[in-house]
PDB file of C-alpha atoms in Angstrom:
ATOM      1  CA  PHE A   2      -9.646  -6.144  -9.466  1.00 92.00           C
ATOM      2  CA  ASP A   3     -11.140  -7.768  -5.778  1.00 93.00           C
ATOM      3  CA  GLY A   4     -13.675 -10.290  -6.346  1.00 94.00           C
ATOM      4  CA  ARG A   5     -15.800 -12.687  -8.611  1.00 94.00           C
ATOM      5  CA  LEU A   6     -18.895 -12.050 -11.548  1.00 95.00           C
ATOM      6  CA  ASP A   7     -21.188 -14.265 -11.593  1.00 95.00           C
ATOM      7  CA  ASN A   8     -22.546 -13.884 -14.475  1.00 95.00           C
ATOM      8  CA  ARG A   9     -19.399 -15.025 -16.927  1.00 95.00           C
ATOM      9  CA  GLN A  10     -21.411 -16.498 -18.907  1.00 94.00           C
ATOM     10  CA  GLU A  11     -23.578 -14.520 -20.081  1.00 95.00           C
ATOM     11  CA  LEU A  12     -21.023 -11.467 -21.016  1.00 96.00           C
ATOM     12  CA  LEU A  13     -18.836 -13.837 -22.857  1.00 96.00           C
ATOM     13  CA  GLN A  14     -22.659 -14.071 -24.982  1.00 94.00           C
ATOM     14  CA  ALA A  15     -22.890 -10.913 -25.447  1.00 95.00           C
ATOM     15  CA  LEU A  16     -19.819 -10.120 -26.361  1.00 95.00           C
ATOM     16  CA  ASP A  17     -19.269 -12.696 -28.901  1.00 92.00           C
ATOM     17  CA  ARG A  18     -16.155 -14.565 -26.690  1.00 92.00           C
ATOM     18  CA  ASP A  19     -19.004 -17.889 -26.092  1.00 79.00           C
ATOM     19  CA  ASP A  20     -15.557 -19.345 -27.489  1.00 83.00           C
ATOM     20  CA  THR A  21     -12.364 -21.847 -25.361  1.00 87.00           C
ATOM     21  CA  ALA A  22     -10.254 -19.266 -25.506  1.00 85.00           C
ATOM     22  CA  GLY A  23     -13.033 -16.479 -24.206  1.00 87.00           C
ATOM     23  CA  ARG A  24     -13.467 -19.265 -21.410  1.00 85.00           C
ATOM     24  CA  ASN A  25     -10.612 -18.909 -20.633  1.00 93.00           C
ATOM     25  CA  LEU A  26     -10.193 -15.064 -19.784  1.00 95.00           C
ATOM     26  CA  SER A  27      -9.774 -14.655 -16.088  1.00 95.00           C
ATOM     27  CA  ASP A  28     -13.076 -12.119 -14.292  1.00 96.00           C
ATOM     28  CA  ALA A  29     -10.661  -9.289 -14.919  1.00 95.00           C
ATOM     29  CA  GLU A  30      -9.418  -9.743 -18.614  1.00 96.00           C
ATOM     30  CA  LEU A  31     -13.277  -9.945 -18.809  1.00 96.00           C
ATOM     31  CA  ILE A  32     -13.942  -7.264 -17.861  1.00 95.00           C
ATOM     32  CA  LEU A  33     -11.715  -5.328 -19.220  1.00 95.00           C
ATOM     33  CA  VAL A  34     -13.207  -6.505 -22.760  1.00 96.00           C
ATOM     34  CA  ALA A  35     -16.644  -4.902 -21.343  1.00 96.00           C
ATOM     35  CA  TYR A  36     -15.073  -1.949 -21.175  1.00 94.00           C
ATOM     36  CA  ARG A  37     -13.596  -2.203 -24.103  1.00 94.00           C
ATOM     37  CA  GLN A  38     -16.472  -2.681 -26.234  1.00 96.00           C
ATOM     38  CA  TRP A  39     -19.685  -0.814 -24.066  1.00 95.00           C
ATOM     39  CA  ALA A  40     -17.457   1.913 -21.936  1.00 89.00           C
ATOM     40  CA  GLU A  41     -18.630   2.256 -18.441  1.00 87.00           C
ATOM     41  CA  ALA A  42     -21.885   0.749 -19.099  1.00 91.00           C
ATOM     42  CA  GLY A  43     -19.815  -2.413 -19.072  1.00 92.00           C
ATOM     43  CA  ILE A  44     -19.723  -2.081 -15.381  1.00 89.00           C
ATOM     44  CA  ALA A  45     -23.475  -1.486 -14.980  1.00 88.00           C
ATOM     45  CA  ARG A  46     -23.620  -5.411 -16.575  1.00 93.00           C
ATOM     46  CA  LEU A  47     -21.135  -6.689 -13.577  1.00 93.00           C
ATOM     47  CA  LEU A  48     -22.667  -9.367 -11.181  1.00 93.00           C
ATOM     48  CA  GLY A  49     -20.977 -10.400  -7.921  1.00 93.00           C
ATOM     49  CA  PRO A  50     -19.281  -8.565  -4.823  1.00 92.00           C
ATOM     50  CA  PHE A  51     -15.938  -6.636  -6.858  1.00 90.00           C
ATOM     51  CA  ALA A  52     -14.434  -3.657  -6.729  1.00 89.00           C
ATOM     52  CA  LEU A  53     -11.715  -2.791  -9.176  1.00 88.00           C
ATOM     53  CA  ALA A  54      -9.969   0.042 -10.951  1.00 86.00           C
ATOM     54  CA  LEU A  55      -8.947   0.759 -14.455  1.00 86.00           C
ATOM     55  CA  TYR A  56      -7.305   3.138 -16.609  1.00 84.00           C
ATOM     56  CA  ASP A  57      -8.471   4.504 -19.767  1.00 83.00           C
ATOM     57  CA  VAL A  58      -5.688   5.482 -22.156  1.00 83.00           C
ATOM     58  CA  ALA A  59      -7.871   6.720 -24.377  1.00 85.00           C
ATOM     59  CA  HIS A  60     -10.200   9.131 -22.305  1.00 80.00           C
ATOM     60  CA  ARG A  61      -7.106   9.961 -20.268  1.00 78.00           C
ATOM     61  CA  ARG A  62      -8.904   8.885 -16.755  1.00 80.00           C
ATOM     62  CA  VAL A  63      -9.215   6.287 -14.075  1.00 81.00           C
ATOM     63  CA  ILE A  64     -12.258   4.126 -13.233  1.00 82.00           C
ATOM     64  CA  CYS A  65     -12.724   2.719  -9.913  1.00 83.00           C
ATOM     65  CA  ALA A  66     -16.331  -0.003  -9.270  1.00 85.00           C
ATOM     66  CA  ARG A  67     -17.816  -2.199  -6.411  1.00 85.00           C
ATOM     67  CA  ASP A  68     -20.681  -3.971  -6.417  1.00 85.00           C
ATOM     68  CA  GLY A  69     -23.704  -2.520  -5.828  1.00 78.00           C
ATOM     69  CA  VAL A  70     -24.906  -4.522  -2.997  1.00 80.00           C
ATOM     70  CA  GLY A  71     -21.791  -3.691  -1.158  1.00 77.00           C
ATOM     71  CA  ASP A  72     -20.481  -6.794  -1.347  1.00 83.00           C
ATOM     72  CA  ARG A  73     -17.066  -5.094  -1.521  1.00 87.00           C
ATOM     73  CA  SER A  74     -15.593  -2.088  -0.733  1.00 86.00           C
ATOM     74  CA  LEU A  75     -13.559   0.611  -2.203  1.00 88.00           C
ATOM     75  CA  PHE A  76     -11.681   3.505  -0.187  1.00 91.00           C
ATOM     76  CA  TYR A  77      -9.565   5.612  -1.900  1.00 89.00           C
ATOM     77  CA  PHE A  78      -7.611   8.768  -1.760  1.00 91.00           C
ATOM     78  CA  LEU A  79      -6.582  11.260  -3.745  1.00 87.00           C
ATOM     79  CA  SER A  80      -4.581  14.499  -4.134  1.00 86.00           C
ATOM     80  CA  SER A  81      -3.333  16.703  -6.458  1.00 82.00           C
ATOM     81  CA  LYS A  82      -1.059  14.469  -7.849  1.00 84.00           C
ATOM     82  CA  LEU A  83      -1.633  10.795  -6.198  1.00 87.00           C
ATOM     83  CA  LEU A  84      -4.046   9.106  -5.672  1.00 87.00           C
ATOM     84  CA  ILE A  85      -4.277   5.068  -4.982  1.00 90.00           C
ATOM     85  CA  VAL A  86      -7.268   2.425  -4.672  1.00 89.00           C
ATOM     86  CA  ALA A  87      -7.840  -0.423  -2.670  1.00 91.00           C
ATOM     87  CA  SER A  88     -10.383  -2.796  -1.371  1.00 90.00           C
ATOM     88  CA  GLU A  89      -9.653  -2.624   2.526  1.00 91.00           C
ATOM     89  CA  GLU A  90      -8.795   0.937   4.321  1.00 92.00           C
ATOM     90  CA  GLN A  91      -5.029  -0.481   5.899  1.00 94.00           C
ATOM     91  CA  ALA A  92      -3.876  -0.934   1.745  1.00 94.00           C
ATOM     92  CA  VAL A  93      -4.315   2.920   2.084  1.00 95.00           C
ATOM     93  CA  LEU A  94      -3.133   3.988   4.411  1.00 95.00           C
ATOM     94  CA  ALA A  95       0.180   1.797   3.736  1.00 95.00           C
ATOM     95  CA  HIS A  96       0.891   4.545   1.523  1.00 95.00           C
ATOM     96  CA  PRO A  97       3.498   8.020   3.103  1.00 95.00           C
ATOM     97  CA  ALA A  98       1.619  10.813   1.969  1.00 94.00           C
ATOM     98  CA  VAL A  99      -1.628   9.335   3.546  1.00 96.00           C
ATOM     99  CA  SER A 100      -2.510  10.838   6.936  1.00 95.00           C
ATOM    100  CA  ARG A 101      -3.998   8.324   9.938  1.00 96.00           C
ATOM    101  CA  ARG A 102      -5.012  11.923  11.202  1.00 96.00           C
ATOM    102  CA  LEU A 103      -9.154  11.340  12.205  1.00 94.00           C
ATOM    103  CA  ASP A 104     -11.956  12.573  10.884  1.00 91.00           C
ATOM    104  CA  GLU A 105     -13.148  13.838  14.728  1.00 92.00           C
ATOM    105  CA  THR A 106     -16.620  14.430  13.231  1.00 88.00           C
ATOM    106  CA  HIS A 107     -17.276  11.045  11.403  1.00 86.00           C
ATOM    107  CA  VAL A 108     -16.154   8.924  14.115  1.00 88.00           C
ATOM    108  CA  ALA A 109     -18.896  11.585  17.092  1.00 88.00           C
ATOM    109  CA  VAL A 110     -21.200  10.635  14.196  1.00 85.00           C
ATOM    110  CA  TYR A 111     -19.990   6.687  14.765  1.00 83.00           C
ATOM    111  CA  PHE A 112     -20.447   6.780  18.561  1.00 86.00           C
ATOM    112  CA  SER A 113     -23.441   8.891  18.255  1.00 87.00           C
ATOM    113  CA  LEU A 114     -25.049   5.020  16.193  1.00 77.00           C
ATOM    114  CA  GLN A 115     -27.063   8.085  13.708  1.00 72.00           C
ATOM    115  CA  GLU A 116     -25.996   6.863   9.921  1.00 68.00           C
ATOM    116  CA  PRO A 117     -22.850   7.709   8.724  1.00 60.00           C
ATOM    117  CA  GLY A 118     -22.397  10.496   5.951  1.00 62.00           C
ATOM    118  CA  ASP A 119     -21.725   7.919   2.218  1.00 67.00           C
ATOM    119  CA  GLY A 120     -18.160   8.027   1.819  1.00 78.00           C
ATOM    120  CA  ALA A 121     -16.999   8.707   5.358  1.00 83.00           C
ATOM    121  CA  THR A 122     -13.933   6.809   6.978  1.00 90.00           C
ATOM    122  CA  PHE A 123     -12.622   7.428  10.342  1.00 91.00           C
ATOM    123  CA  PHE A 124      -9.020   8.787   8.315  1.00 93.00           C
ATOM    124  CA  ALA A 125      -9.940  12.288   7.144  1.00 93.00           C
ATOM    125  CA  ASP A 126      -7.720  11.489   4.175  1.00 93.00           C
ATOM    126  CA  VAL A 127      -9.674   7.776   2.941  1.00 93.00           C
ATOM    127  CA  LEU A 128     -12.532   8.454   1.206  1.00 88.00           C
ATOM    128  CA  ARG A 129     -15.022   5.673   1.057  1.00 87.00           C
ATOM    129  CA  GLN A 130     -16.818   4.543  -2.589  1.00 81.00           C
ATOM    130  CA  GLY A 131     -20.408   5.466  -1.869  1.00 69.00           C
ATOM    131  CA  ASP A 132     -23.071   2.348  -2.381  1.00 59.00           C
ATOM    132  CA  ALA A 133     -24.868   2.740  -5.572  1.00 46.00           C
ATOM    133  CA  PHE A 134     -23.677   5.466  -7.356  1.00 46.00           C
ATOM    134  CA  PHE A 135     -21.539   5.907 -10.080  1.00 52.00           C
ATOM    135  CA  THR A 136     -19.173   8.492  -9.373  1.00 56.00           C
ATOM    136  CA  GLU A 137     -17.015  11.043 -11.990  1.00 55.00           C
ATOM    137  CA  LEU A 138     -14.270  12.790 -10.766  1.00 56.00           C
ATOM    138  CA  GLU A 139     -12.313  15.142 -12.401  1.00 54.00           C
ATOM    139  CA  ARG A 140      -9.107  17.668 -12.050  1.00 54.00           C
ATOM    140  CA  ARG A 141     -10.289  21.301 -13.270  1.00 52.00           C
ATOM    141  CA  ASP A 142      -6.969  23.262 -12.172  1.00 51.00           C
ATOM    142  CA  ALA A 143      -5.081  20.810 -10.599  1.00 51.00           C
ATOM    143  CA  GLN A 144      -7.987  20.190  -7.984  1.00 56.00           C
ATOM    144  CA  PRO A 145     -10.137  16.588  -7.960  1.00 54.00           C
ATOM    145  CA  HIS A 146     -13.900  17.585  -8.200  1.00 51.00           C
ATOM    146  CA  ALA A 147     -16.703  15.426  -7.797  1.00 51.00           C
ATOM    147  CA  ALA A 148     -19.858  14.200  -9.554  1.00 47.00           C
ATOM    148  CA  GLN A 149     -23.121  11.159  -8.516  1.00 47.00           C
ATOM    149  CA  SER A 150     -25.070   9.636 -10.524  1.00 44.00           C
ATOM    150  CA  ARG A 151     -26.774   5.887  -9.949  1.00 46.00           C
ATOM    151  CA  LEU A 152     -25.788   2.947 -12.268  1.00 49.00           C
ATOM    152  CA  ALA A 153     -28.908   1.013 -14.017  1.00 48.00           C
ATOM    153  CA  ASN A 154     -27.758  -2.639 -11.151  1.00 50.00           C
ATOM    154  CA  GLY A 155     -27.031  -0.450  -8.471  1.00 50.00           C
ATOM    155  CA  ALA A 156     -22.807  -0.919  -8.888  1.00 50.00           C
ATOM    156  CA  ALA A 157     -20.827   1.468  -7.396  1.00 51.00           C
ATOM    157  CA  SER A 158     -17.981   2.971  -9.679  1.00 51.00           C
ATOM    158  CA  MET A 159     -16.201   6.763 -10.110  1.00 55.00           C
ATOM    159  CA  THR A 160     -13.601   8.159 -13.030  1.00 55.00           C
ATOM    160  CA  ILE A 161     -11.360  10.106 -12.229  1.00 58.00           C
ATOM    161  CA  THR A 162     -10.187  12.218 -14.968  1.00 50.00           C
TER     162      THR A 162
END
């Protein structure tokens, strides 16, 4: 988790955790409580600048989310064997499995002053979570696949199963 929640009190009240124990929860712990209570709808309730990744053991999936305003970025690398998620591109590139090969198409689009494609970065192996989308990635025949839909608050998130 990278960020802060601006609606802690509202979440605590909705979760009936507005007691001393609830008020002592960190933002990351509060997000886990909200996710356990409401699943993806809990992500839609989060307000403030944030980027996060969590593993849902029961459903064997990874949930990645970022705020809908785009204050925090979320970068990732995904292969059939490895997922790397970070709020900074350089952290993803630090892993030896991630190539620093340039995405020449994205570089050309950037320098032609056109709007870059959603999710593109300068590096071919590093993707950026798009703005205001819920993205579901699942494995089919050991290959990841993606689908997107909007969350009510504009929060962007990605599910990998």
